[in-house]
Coordinates of C-alpha atoms and ligand atoms in Angstrom, one line a residue:
M1 CA -8.3 63.6 -25.8
T2 CA -8.1 63.7 -21.9
S3 CA -4.6 64.2 -20.4
N4 CA -4.4 60.5 -19.5
E5 CA -4.9 59.4 -23.1
S6 CA -1.5 60.9 -24.1
L7 CA 0.2 58.6 -21.6
P8 CA 1.6 55.1 -22.4
V9 CA -0.1 51.9 -21.3
A10 CA 2.1 49.7 -19.1
V11 CA 2.5 46.0 -19.9
V12 CA 4.0 44.0 -17.1
G13 CA 6.0 41.1 -18.6
A14 CA 7.3 40.4 -22.1
G15 CA 6.2 36.9 -22.5
P16 CA 4.1 35.9 -25.5
V17 CA 0.9 37.5 -24.1
G18 CA 2.6 40.7 -22.9
L19 CA 4.3 41.2 -26.3
A20 CA 1.0 40.5 -28.1
A21 CA -0.6 43.2 -25.9
A22 CA 2.2 45.5 -26.9
A23 CA 1.6 44.7 -30.6
R24 CA -2.1 45.4 -30.2
L25 CA -1.4 48.7 -28.5
V26 CA 1.0 49.7 -31.3
V27 CA -1.6 48.9 -34.0
R28 CA -4.1 51.1 -32.1
G29 CA -1.6 53.9 -32.0
I30 CA -1.1 53.7 -28.2
E31 CA 2.5 53.8 -26.9
P32 CA 3.3 50.6 -24.8
L33 CA 5.7 50.7 -21.9
I34 CA 6.8 47.0 -21.5
L35 CA 8.5 46.2 -18.2
E36 CA 10.2 42.8 -18.2
R37 CA 12.0 41.4 -15.1
G38 CA 14.2 39.1 -17.1
A39 CA 17.3 39.8 -19.2
S40 CA 15.4 38.8 -22.4
V41 CA 11.9 38.8 -23.7
G42 CA 10.3 35.4 -23.1
A43 CA 12.4 35.0 -19.9
A44 CA 10.0 32.3 -18.5
L45 CA 10.0 30.4 -21.8
L46 CA 13.7 30.3 -21.8
E47 CA 13.7 28.5 -18.4
W48 CA 11.8 25.7 -20.1
G49 CA 13.5 26.3 -23.5
H50 CA 14.3 22.6 -23.9
V51 CA 10.6 21.6 -23.9
R52 CA 8.8 21.1 -27.2
V53 CA 5.3 22.6 -26.9
F54 CA 2.2 20.6 -28.0
S55 CA 0.6 23.4 -30.0
P56 CA 2.1 24.1 -33.5
W57 CA 3.2 27.6 -34.6
K58 CA -0.1 28.4 -36.2
Y59 CA -1.6 28.6 -32.7
N60 CA 1.3 30.4 -31.1
I61 CA 1.5 33.6 -33.1
D62 CA -0.7 36.6 -32.4
D63 CA -2.3 38.1 -35.5
A64 CA -1.4 41.7 -34.7
A65 CA 2.2 40.6 -33.9
R66 CA 2.3 38.7 -37.2
N67 CA 1.2 41.8 -39.2
L68 CA 4.0 43.9 -37.5
L69 CA 6.5 41.2 -38.2
D70 CA 5.5 40.6 -41.8
A71 CA 6.1 44.3 -42.5
T72 CA 9.8 43.7 -41.4
G73 CA 10.3 40.9 -43.9
W74 CA 10.3 38.3 -41.1
A75 CA 10.6 34.6 -42.1
A76 CA 7.5 33.1 -40.5
P77 CA 8.0 29.6 -39.0
V78 CA 6.4 26.6 -40.6
P79 CA 2.7 26.6 -39.3
D80 CA 2.5 23.0 -38.4
H81 CA 5.9 22.7 -36.7
L82 CA 6.0 22.3 -32.9
P83 CA 8.6 24.7 -31.5
T84 CA 10.5 24.4 -28.3
G85 CA 10.2 27.2 -25.7
R86 CA 13.6 28.5 -26.9
E87 CA 12.5 28.5 -30.5
I88 CA 9.4 30.5 -29.6
V89 CA 11.7 33.1 -28.1
E90 CA 14.3 33.1 -30.9
D91 CA 12.1 32.8 -33.9
Y92 CA 9.1 34.9 -32.7
L93 CA 9.4 37.0 -29.6
L94 CA 12.9 38.3 -30.2
P95 CA 12.1 39.5 -33.7
L96 CA 8.8 41.0 -32.4
S97 CA 10.7 42.8 -29.7
G98 CA 12.9 44.3 -32.4
V99 CA 9.9 46.0 -34.2
P100 CA 10.8 49.7 -33.6
A101 CA 7.5 50.7 -32.0
I102 CA 7.9 47.9 -29.5
A103 CA 11.6 48.2 -29.0
R104 CA 11.2 51.8 -28.0
G105 CA 8.9 50.9 -25.1
L106 CA 10.7 47.8 -23.9
R107 CA 12.7 47.8 -20.6
L108 CA 14.5 44.6 -19.8
G109 CA 15.8 43.8 -16.3
A110 CA 12.9 46.0 -15.0
S111 CA 11.0 44.3 -12.2
V112 CA 7.7 45.8 -11.3
T113 CA 7.5 46.0 -7.5
A114 CA 4.2 48.0 -7.1
V115 CA 1.3 49.5 -8.9
A116 CA -1.0 52.2 -7.5
R117 CA -3.3 55.0 -8.6
S118 CA -1.3 58.2 -8.8
G119 CA -1.9 60.2 -5.7
F120 CA -4.6 57.9 -4.5
D121 CA -4.2 55.1 -1.9
K122 CA -6.4 52.1 -2.0
V123 CA -9.1 53.6 0.2
S124 CA -9.5 56.9 -1.7
S125 CA -12.5 56.7 -4.1
I126 CA -13.7 60.1 -5.3
G127 CA -12.2 60.8 -8.7
R128 CA -10.2 57.6 -8.6
D129 CA -11.1 56.3 -12.0
E130 CA -9.8 59.4 -13.7
R131 CA -6.3 59.2 -12.1
P132 CA -3.4 57.7 -14.1
F133 CA -1.5 54.8 -12.6
V134 CA 2.0 54.8 -11.1
V135 CA 4.0 51.7 -11.9
R136 CA 7.1 51.3 -9.7
Y137 CA 9.9 49.2 -11.1
S138 CA 13.6 48.4 -10.2
N139 CA 16.4 47.9 -12.6
G140 CA 20.2 48.1 -12.4
D141 CA 19.9 51.9 -12.0
G142 CA 17.6 51.8 -9.0
E143 CA 13.9 52.4 -8.5
H144 CA 11.7 54.3 -11.0
D145 CA 8.1 55.4 -11.2
A146 CA 6.3 55.4 -14.6
I147 CA 3.0 57.3 -15.0
V148 CA 0.6 55.4 -17.3
R149 CA -3.0 55.5 -18.4
A150 CA -3.7 51.8 -18.0
V151 CA -2.0 48.7 -16.8
I152 CA -2.0 45.2 -18.4
D153 CA -0.5 42.7 -16.1
A154 CA 0.9 39.8 -18.2
S155 CA 3.5 38.7 -15.7
G156 CA 2.6 35.0 -15.8
T157 CA 2.9 32.5 -12.9
W158 CA 6.2 30.8 -13.7
G159 CA 8.0 32.5 -10.9
Q160 CA 5.6 31.1 -8.3
P161 CA 5.6 27.3 -8.4
N162 CA 3.3 25.4 -6.1
P163 CA 5.0 23.5 -3.3
M164 CA 4.8 19.8 -2.7
G165 CA 2.3 19.7 0.2
A166 CA -1.2 18.5 -0.7
N167 CA -2.5 21.3 1.5
G168 CA -0.7 23.9 -0.7
L169 CA 2.1 24.5 1.9
P170 CA 5.7 23.4 1.6
V171 CA 6.2 20.1 3.5
R172 CA 8.6 20.0 6.4
G173 CA 12.1 20.3 5.1
E174 CA 11.1 21.1 1.5
R175 CA 12.3 24.7 1.5
F176 CA 15.7 23.7 2.9
S177 CA 16.6 20.9 0.5
D178 CA 18.9 21.6 -2.4
R179 CA 17.7 18.3 -3.9
V180 CA 14.2 19.7 -4.8
S181 CA 13.7 21.3 -8.2
Y182 CA 10.6 23.1 -9.5
G183 CA 9.2 23.7 -13.0
I184 CA 10.7 21.5 -15.7
P185 CA 14.4 21.1 -15.1
D186 CA 16.4 20.0 -18.2
V187 CA 17.0 16.5 -16.7
A188 CA 18.3 15.0 -19.9
G189 CA 20.4 18.1 -20.9
T190 CA 22.0 20.8 -18.7
R191 CA 21.0 18.9 -15.4
R192 CA 21.8 15.5 -16.8
A193 CA 24.6 14.8 -14.3
D194 CA 22.2 15.3 -11.4
F195 CA 19.8 12.7 -12.6
I196 CA 21.5 10.0 -14.7
G197 CA 21.9 6.7 -12.8
K198 CA 20.1 8.3 -9.9
R199 CA 16.7 7.8 -8.3
T200 CA 14.2 10.6 -8.8
L201 CA 10.8 11.3 -7.4
V202 CA 8.5 13.3 -9.8
V203 CA 5.5 14.9 -8.0
G204 CA 2.7 16.2 -10.2
S205 CA 0.1 15.2 -12.7
G206 CA 0.1 17.6 -15.7
H207 CA 1.8 17.5 -19.0
S208 CA 4.9 19.0 -17.6
A209 CA 5.2 16.1 -15.1
I210 CA 4.8 13.7 -18.0
N211 CA 7.5 15.6 -19.8
V212 CA 9.9 15.3 -16.9
A213 CA 9.2 11.6 -16.5
L214 CA 9.7 10.9 -20.2
A215 CA 13.0 12.8 -20.2
L216 CA 14.2 10.7 -17.2
M217 CA 13.3 7.6 -19.3
E218 CA 15.8 8.8 -22.0
L219 CA 18.4 8.7 -19.3
Q220 CA 17.2 5.3 -18.2
E221 CA 18.0 4.0 -21.7
T222 CA 21.6 5.1 -21.4
D223 CA 22.0 4.1 -17.8
P224 CA 19.5 1.5 -16.5
R225 CA 20.3 2.4 -12.9
T226 CA 18.2 5.5 -13.4
E227 CA 15.1 5.0 -11.4
I228 CA 11.9 7.0 -11.7
F229 CA 9.1 7.2 -9.1
W230 CA 6.1 9.3 -10.2
A231 CA 3.7 10.4 -7.6
L232 CA 0.1 11.6 -8.1
R233 CA -2.3 12.9 -5.6
H234 CA -5.2 11.1 -7.5
H235 CA -6.0 7.5 -7.0
G236 CA -5.5 6.6 -10.6
V237 CA -3.8 7.5 -13.8
D238 CA -6.5 6.9 -16.4
R239 CA -7.8 10.4 -16.5
L240 CA -4.3 12.0 -16.6
L241 CA -3.3 9.9 -19.6
G242 CA -6.7 9.7 -21.1
G243 CA -6.4 12.3 -23.9
G244 CA -4.3 10.0 -26.1
L245 CA -5.5 9.8 -29.7
N246 CA -8.6 11.9 -28.9
D247 CA -6.5 15.0 -28.5
Q248 CA -6.5 17.2 -31.6
L249 CA -3.1 18.5 -30.5
P250 CA -1.4 15.2 -31.4
E251 CA 1.8 15.9 -29.4
R252 CA -0.2 16.5 -26.3
G253 CA -2.1 13.2 -26.8
A254 CA 1.1 11.4 -27.6
L255 CA 2.7 12.5 -24.3
G256 CA -0.1 10.7 -22.5
L257 CA 0.2 7.6 -24.6
A258 CA 4.0 7.4 -24.2
A259 CA 3.6 7.7 -20.4
K260 CA 1.0 5.0 -20.4
R261 CA 3.3 2.6 -22.3
A262 CA 6.1 3.3 -19.8
I263 CA 3.9 2.4 -16.9
V264 CA 2.8 -0.8 -18.5
D265 CA 6.4 -1.7 -19.4
G266 CA 7.5 -1.1 -15.8
H267 CA 9.9 1.8 -16.6
L268 CA 7.9 4.1 -14.3
N269 CA 7.0 3.3 -10.7
M270 CA 3.7 4.9 -10.0
L271 CA 2.7 6.1 -6.6
T272 CA -1.0 7.1 -6.4
S273 CA -3.1 8.7 -3.7
F274 CA 0.3 10.2 -2.7
S275 CA 0.9 12.9 0.0
V276 CA 4.2 13.9 1.5
Q277 CA 4.6 14.7 5.2
G278 CA 8.2 15.7 5.2
L279 CA 11.7 15.5 3.8
T280 CA 15.0 14.9 5.6
S281 CA 18.5 14.7 4.4
E282 CA 20.2 11.3 5.0
D283 CA 23.7 10.3 3.7
G284 CA 23.5 12.7 0.7
R285 CA 20.0 11.6 -0.2
V286 CA 16.5 12.8 0.6
S287 CA 14.4 10.6 2.7
I288 CA 10.7 11.1 1.9
E289 CA 8.1 10.4 4.5
A290 CA 4.7 10.0 2.8
Q291 CA 1.4 8.1 2.3
A292 CA 0.8 6.3 -0.9
G293 CA -2.2 4.1 -1.8
G294 CA -3.4 4.5 1.8
K295 CA -0.2 3.1 3.4
P296 CA 2.8 4.8 5.0
L297 CA 5.9 5.0 2.7
R298 CA 9.5 5.9 3.4
L299 CA 11.5 6.4 0.2
G300 CA 15.1 7.4 -0.2
V301 CA 15.8 9.4 -3.4
D302 CA 18.6 11.5 -5.0
Q303 CA 16.4 14.1 -6.5
V304 CA 12.8 15.4 -6.2
V305 CA 11.1 17.3 -9.1
V306 CA 8.0 19.1 -8.0
V307 CA 5.7 19.8 -11.0
T308 CA 2.4 20.7 -9.2
G309 CA 1.5 23.9 -11.1
F310 CA 1.9 27.5 -10.4
R311 CA 0.1 30.3 -8.6
P312 CA -0.2 34.1 -9.3
D313 CA 1.7 36.7 -7.4
F314 CA -0.6 39.5 -6.3
A315 CA 1.9 41.2 -3.9
F316 CA 2.8 44.0 -6.2
L317 CA -0.9 44.8 -6.8
R318 CA -1.6 45.4 -3.1
E319 CA -2.6 49.1 -3.6
L320 CA -5.1 48.2 -6.4
R321 CA -8.7 47.2 -6.1
I322 CA -8.6 43.8 -7.6
E323 CA -11.1 41.0 -7.3
V324 CA -10.3 37.3 -7.7
D325 CA -12.2 34.1 -7.1
P326 CA -11.2 32.8 -3.6
A327 CA -10.4 29.3 -4.9
V328 CA -9.2 29.7 -8.5
E329 CA -7.6 33.1 -8.0
A330 CA -8.9 34.2 -11.5
P331 CA -11.2 37.2 -12.0
P332 CA -14.6 36.2 -10.6
A333 CA -16.3 36.1 -14.0
L334 CA -13.6 34.0 -15.6
A335 CA -13.1 31.6 -12.6
P336 CA -16.3 29.5 -13.2
L337 CA -15.3 29.0 -16.8
I338 CA -12.0 27.4 -15.9
D339 CA -12.5 26.0 -12.4
P340 CA -10.9 22.5 -12.6
N341 CA -13.5 21.3 -10.1
L342 CA -16.3 22.1 -12.5
H343 CA -14.8 21.6 -15.9
S344 CA -13.6 18.1 -16.6
C345 CA -12.0 19.0 -19.9
G346 CA -11.4 22.7 -19.2
T347 CA -13.8 23.8 -21.8
V348 CA -13.7 27.6 -21.9
P349 CA -16.0 29.9 -23.8
P350 CA -14.2 32.8 -25.5
H351 CA -13.7 35.6 -23.1
G352 CA -12.4 39.1 -23.0
V353 CA -12.7 42.4 -21.3
E354 CA -16.1 41.6 -19.7
E355 CA -14.7 38.6 -17.8
L356 CA -11.2 40.1 -17.2
G357 CA -12.2 43.4 -15.6
H358 CA -11.5 44.4 -12.0
P359 CA -13.1 47.1 -9.7
E360 CA -9.9 49.1 -10.6
K361 CA -10.8 50.7 -13.9
D362 CA -8.3 50.3 -16.7
F363 CA -6.4 47.5 -14.9
Y364 CA -6.4 44.0 -16.4
I365 CA -4.7 40.7 -15.6
V366 CA -4.2 38.7 -18.8
G367 CA -2.3 35.7 -20.0
S368 CA -1.4 32.7 -17.8
K369 CA -1.8 34.8 -14.7
S370 CA -5.4 35.5 -15.5
Y371 CA -6.1 31.8 -15.0
G372 CA -4.9 32.0 -11.4
R373 CA -4.3 28.5 -10.2
A374 CA -6.2 26.8 -13.1
P375 CA -3.6 24.9 -15.3
T376 CA -5.3 25.0 -18.6
F377 CA -4.0 28.2 -20.2
L378 CA -3.0 28.4 -23.9
M379 CA -1.2 31.2 -25.7
K380 CA -4.0 31.6 -28.2
T381 CA -6.5 32.3 -25.4
G382 CA -4.2 35.1 -24.2
Y383 CA -4.0 36.6 -27.6
E384 CA -7.8 37.0 -27.8
Q385 CA -7.8 38.4 -24.2
V386 CA -5.4 41.2 -25.1
R387 CA -7.1 41.9 -28.4
S388 CA -10.3 42.6 -26.4
V389 CA -8.6 44.4 -23.5
V390 CA -6.6 46.7 -25.8
A391 CA -9.8 47.5 -27.9
E392 CA -11.5 48.5 -24.6
I393 CA -8.6 50.7 -23.6
A394 CA -8.7 52.3 -27.0
G395 CA -12.4 53.1 -26.6
D396 CA -13.5 50.5 -29.2
H397 CA -16.1 48.9 -26.9
A398 CA -17.9 47.0 -29.6
S399 CA -14.8 45.2 -30.7
A400 CA -13.8 44.6 -27.1
R401 CA -17.0 42.8 -26.5
S402 CA -17.0 40.7 -29.7
V403 CA -14.8 37.8 -28.6
E404 CA -14.1 34.8 -30.7
L405 CA -11.7 31.9 -30.5
V406 CA -11.6 28.4 -31.7
L407 CA -9.0 26.0 -30.3
P408 CA -8.4 22.3 -31.0
E409 CA -10.3 19.9 -29.0
T410 CA -8.9 17.6 -26.4
G411 CA -10.0 14.2 -25.1
V412 CA -8.2 14.9 -21.7
C413 CA -10.3 15.3 -18.6
S414 CA -9.2 16.5 -15.3
A415 CA -12.1 16.4 -12.9
V416 CA -13.2 13.5 -10.7
V417 CA -16.0 11.5 -12.6
G418 CA -19.4 12.7 -11.6
S419 CA -18.2 15.7 -9.6
A420 CA -19.2 18.3 -12.1
P421 CA -22.7 19.6 -11.8
S422 CA -24.9 19.6 -14.8
G423 CA -23.6 22.1 -17.3
G424 CA -20.1 21.8 -16.0
C425 CA -18.7 20.2 -19.0
C426 CA -19.0 21.5 -22.5
G427 CA -22.2 23.2 -21.5
G428 CA -23.7 19.7 -20.9
P429 CA -24.0 17.2 -18.1
A430 CA -21.0 15.8 -16.1
P431 CA -18.8 13.2 -17.8
A432 CA -19.9 9.6 -17.5
A433 CA -16.6 7.8 -18.3
V434 CA -13.0 8.3 -17.3
D435 CA -11.9 9.2 -20.8
A436 CA -14.8 11.4 -21.7
C437 CA -14.9 15.2 -21.5
C438 CA -18.7 15.3 -21.2
A439 CA -21.6 12.9 -21.1
A440 CA -22.3 13.2 -24.8
D441 CA -18.7 12.4 -25.5
A442 CA -19.0 9.3 -23.2
V443 CA -22.1 8.1 -25.1
A444 CA -20.4 8.5 -28.4
K445 CA -17.3 6.6 -27.2
S446 CA -19.4 3.8 -25.7
A447 CA -21.0 3.4 -29.2
G448 CA -17.5 2.8 -30.6
K449 CA -17.1 6.2 -32.1
S450 CA -14.1 8.5 -31.4
G451 CA -16.2 10.8 -29.3
C452 CA -18.3 13.8 -30.0
G453 CA -15.7 16.4 -29.3
C454 CA -18.1 18.1 -27.0
P455 CA -19.6 20.5 -29.4
P456 CA -20.2 24.0 -28.0
S457 CA -23.6 24.7 -26.5
G458 CA -23.7 27.9 -28.6
G459 CA -21.3 30.0 -30.6
Q460 CA -17.6 29.2 -30.6
S461 CA -15.7 27.8 -27.8
E462 CA -12.2 26.8 -26.9
R463 CA -11.1 23.5 -25.4
V464 CA -8.0 22.9 -23.4
S465 CA -6.5 20.0 -21.5
E466 CA -5.3 19.5 -18.1
G467 CA -2.5 21.9 -18.9
V468 CA 1.1 22.0 -17.9
Ligands
FAD501 C1 6.3 23.7 -20.2 C2 5.2 24.5 -20.7 C3 4.7 24.1 -21.9 C4 3.6 24.9 -22.4 N1 3.1 24.5 -23.6 C5 2.1 25.2 -24.2 C6 1.6 24.9 -25.5 O1 2.0 24.0 -26.1 N2 0.7 25.7 -26.0 C7 0.2 26.8 -25.4 O2 -0.6 27.6 -26.0 N3 0.6 27.1 -24.1 C8 1.5 26.4 -23.5 N4 2.0 26.7 -22.3 C9 1.2 27.6 -21.4 C10 1.4 29.1 -21.7 O3 1.0 29.5 -23.0 C11 2.8 29.6 -21.4 O4 3.1 29.4 -20.1 C12 3.1 31.0 -21.8 O5 4.4 31.3 -21.6 C13 2.2 32.0 -21.0 O6 2.5 33.3 -21.5 P1 2.4 34.6 -20.6 O7 2.9 35.7 -21.5 O8 1.0 34.7 -20.0 O9 3.4 34.4 -19.4 P2 5.0 34.1 -19.3 O10 5.5 33.5 -20.6 O11 5.2 33.5 -18.1 O12 5.6 35.6 -19.3 C14 5.5 36.4 -18.2 C15 6.7 37.4 -18.2 O13 6.6 38.3 -17.1 C16 7.8 38.5 -16.5 N5 7.6 39.0 -15.1 C17 7.1 38.3 -14.1 N6 6.9 39.1 -13.0 C18 7.4 40.3 -13.4 C19 7.5 41.5 -12.7 N7 7.1 41.7 -11.4 N8 7.9 42.6 -13.4 C20 8.3 42.5 -14.7 N9 8.2 41.3 -15.4 C21 7.8 40.2 -14.7 C22 8.5 37.1 -16.6 O14 9.9 37.3 -16.5 C23 8.0 36.6 -17.9 O15 8.9 37.0 -19.0 C24 3.0 25.9 -21.7 C25 3.6 26.3 -20.5 C26 4.7 25.6 -20.0 C27 5.3 26.0 -18.6

């Protein structure tokens, strides 16, 4: 054993993937040091605790975590039940964080502010790989440095919502308006008073945007004065809502179908090919200056909800040698597998340590942060990632490289028809129809079948939708 091997492994973030990494470390006999910025494990999930997820419990629990929990007499949730974000925390992550070997290494309220190689700045190379890491974190007691043998960054992307601008920048006035919310505010619950009987603009095109729009419709039933404008950057909604019955995660497909019905019934005002230039405050409302459908638009609203996805925070990794794809901001070997420009249905082969490595040895970004700006991450993907990464850290290279994962298929596509090069979808040619996830799927559908489900070109594969 080298001196580093007696050190703990730092896990940044105690979300589902960070805690799964901790469970894997414990099973391998390695001490985890889990640093979580929030006051609770699953802090990000608690912020969208009111949202019911579309994958049932059987996909949301890591195998190593389950084994640790089973040994405590844990009452496992019903496998086919769809939990809310809060239930995932209360019924799974909190009990897991109470497992003694995990509890011992868990630091809540500990925000990681920097990671570096101990004694080596970014430029110093000779002997670098043998040095341990220093992880700097702040908590109520001040600033601390922990010395660890490896770092697994599972800090997610929830804290970095994308702004409203189509160019990736906040539009004029966006940052100064208290009428703009990000993420998935609880519009029908804790924030009800801000939204009932009011006019809201929802900007975004993922499942989270559908969620917000549907929650606003609940308010509309109580108070018909509640008005909903839903703005998309795309020119149409077919692809967004296309999963429907084809999605093997029925709740995810049902969301699309419910939104489709609402549009047909006139409960949602759709604005397509939408881009905002600026916001101004006028008489207690927000005045939106935008383009929609190729025409200038001025719209006065009471609230704006921006649901345009998230981006990773690399600031605290400044002293590490990390490498990410310039567009997707995922590790270069992973990026082409999840790039929404190339993969119309987000088909992703199973992946692990080979795809997740960085030039900085023993440093890994996992979980939703590993997907960078791609919106298609699922917990089960992250569980396989950390199984592989922890095996590698433990020196079990064969297990680290034997990655496998099967996820339910989806009929949802997210790329512009015909934009994907051959091989971009399901290992086959580009999609040929708006509701297809690959050409083979389109052919099956045009023959009146439910679709081919885009069978993998070889081995197992996972399929994900346009995401959240
Ligand atoms: C509304 C919504 C619905 C979703 N539904 C599904 C679904 O049905 N099925 C599915 O599989 N996936 C779903 N996802 C996607 C994904 O699985 C979740 O986002 C999941 O929470 C990702 O887990 P994670 O551990 O990677 O990151 P997170 O859950 O975001 O956890 C990251 C943790 O790191 C902490 N942190 C951040 N920065 C620091 C720092 N500097 N120092 C210390 N701690 C830090 C955060 O506080 C947080 O607790 C959904 C996501 C959203 C937003």
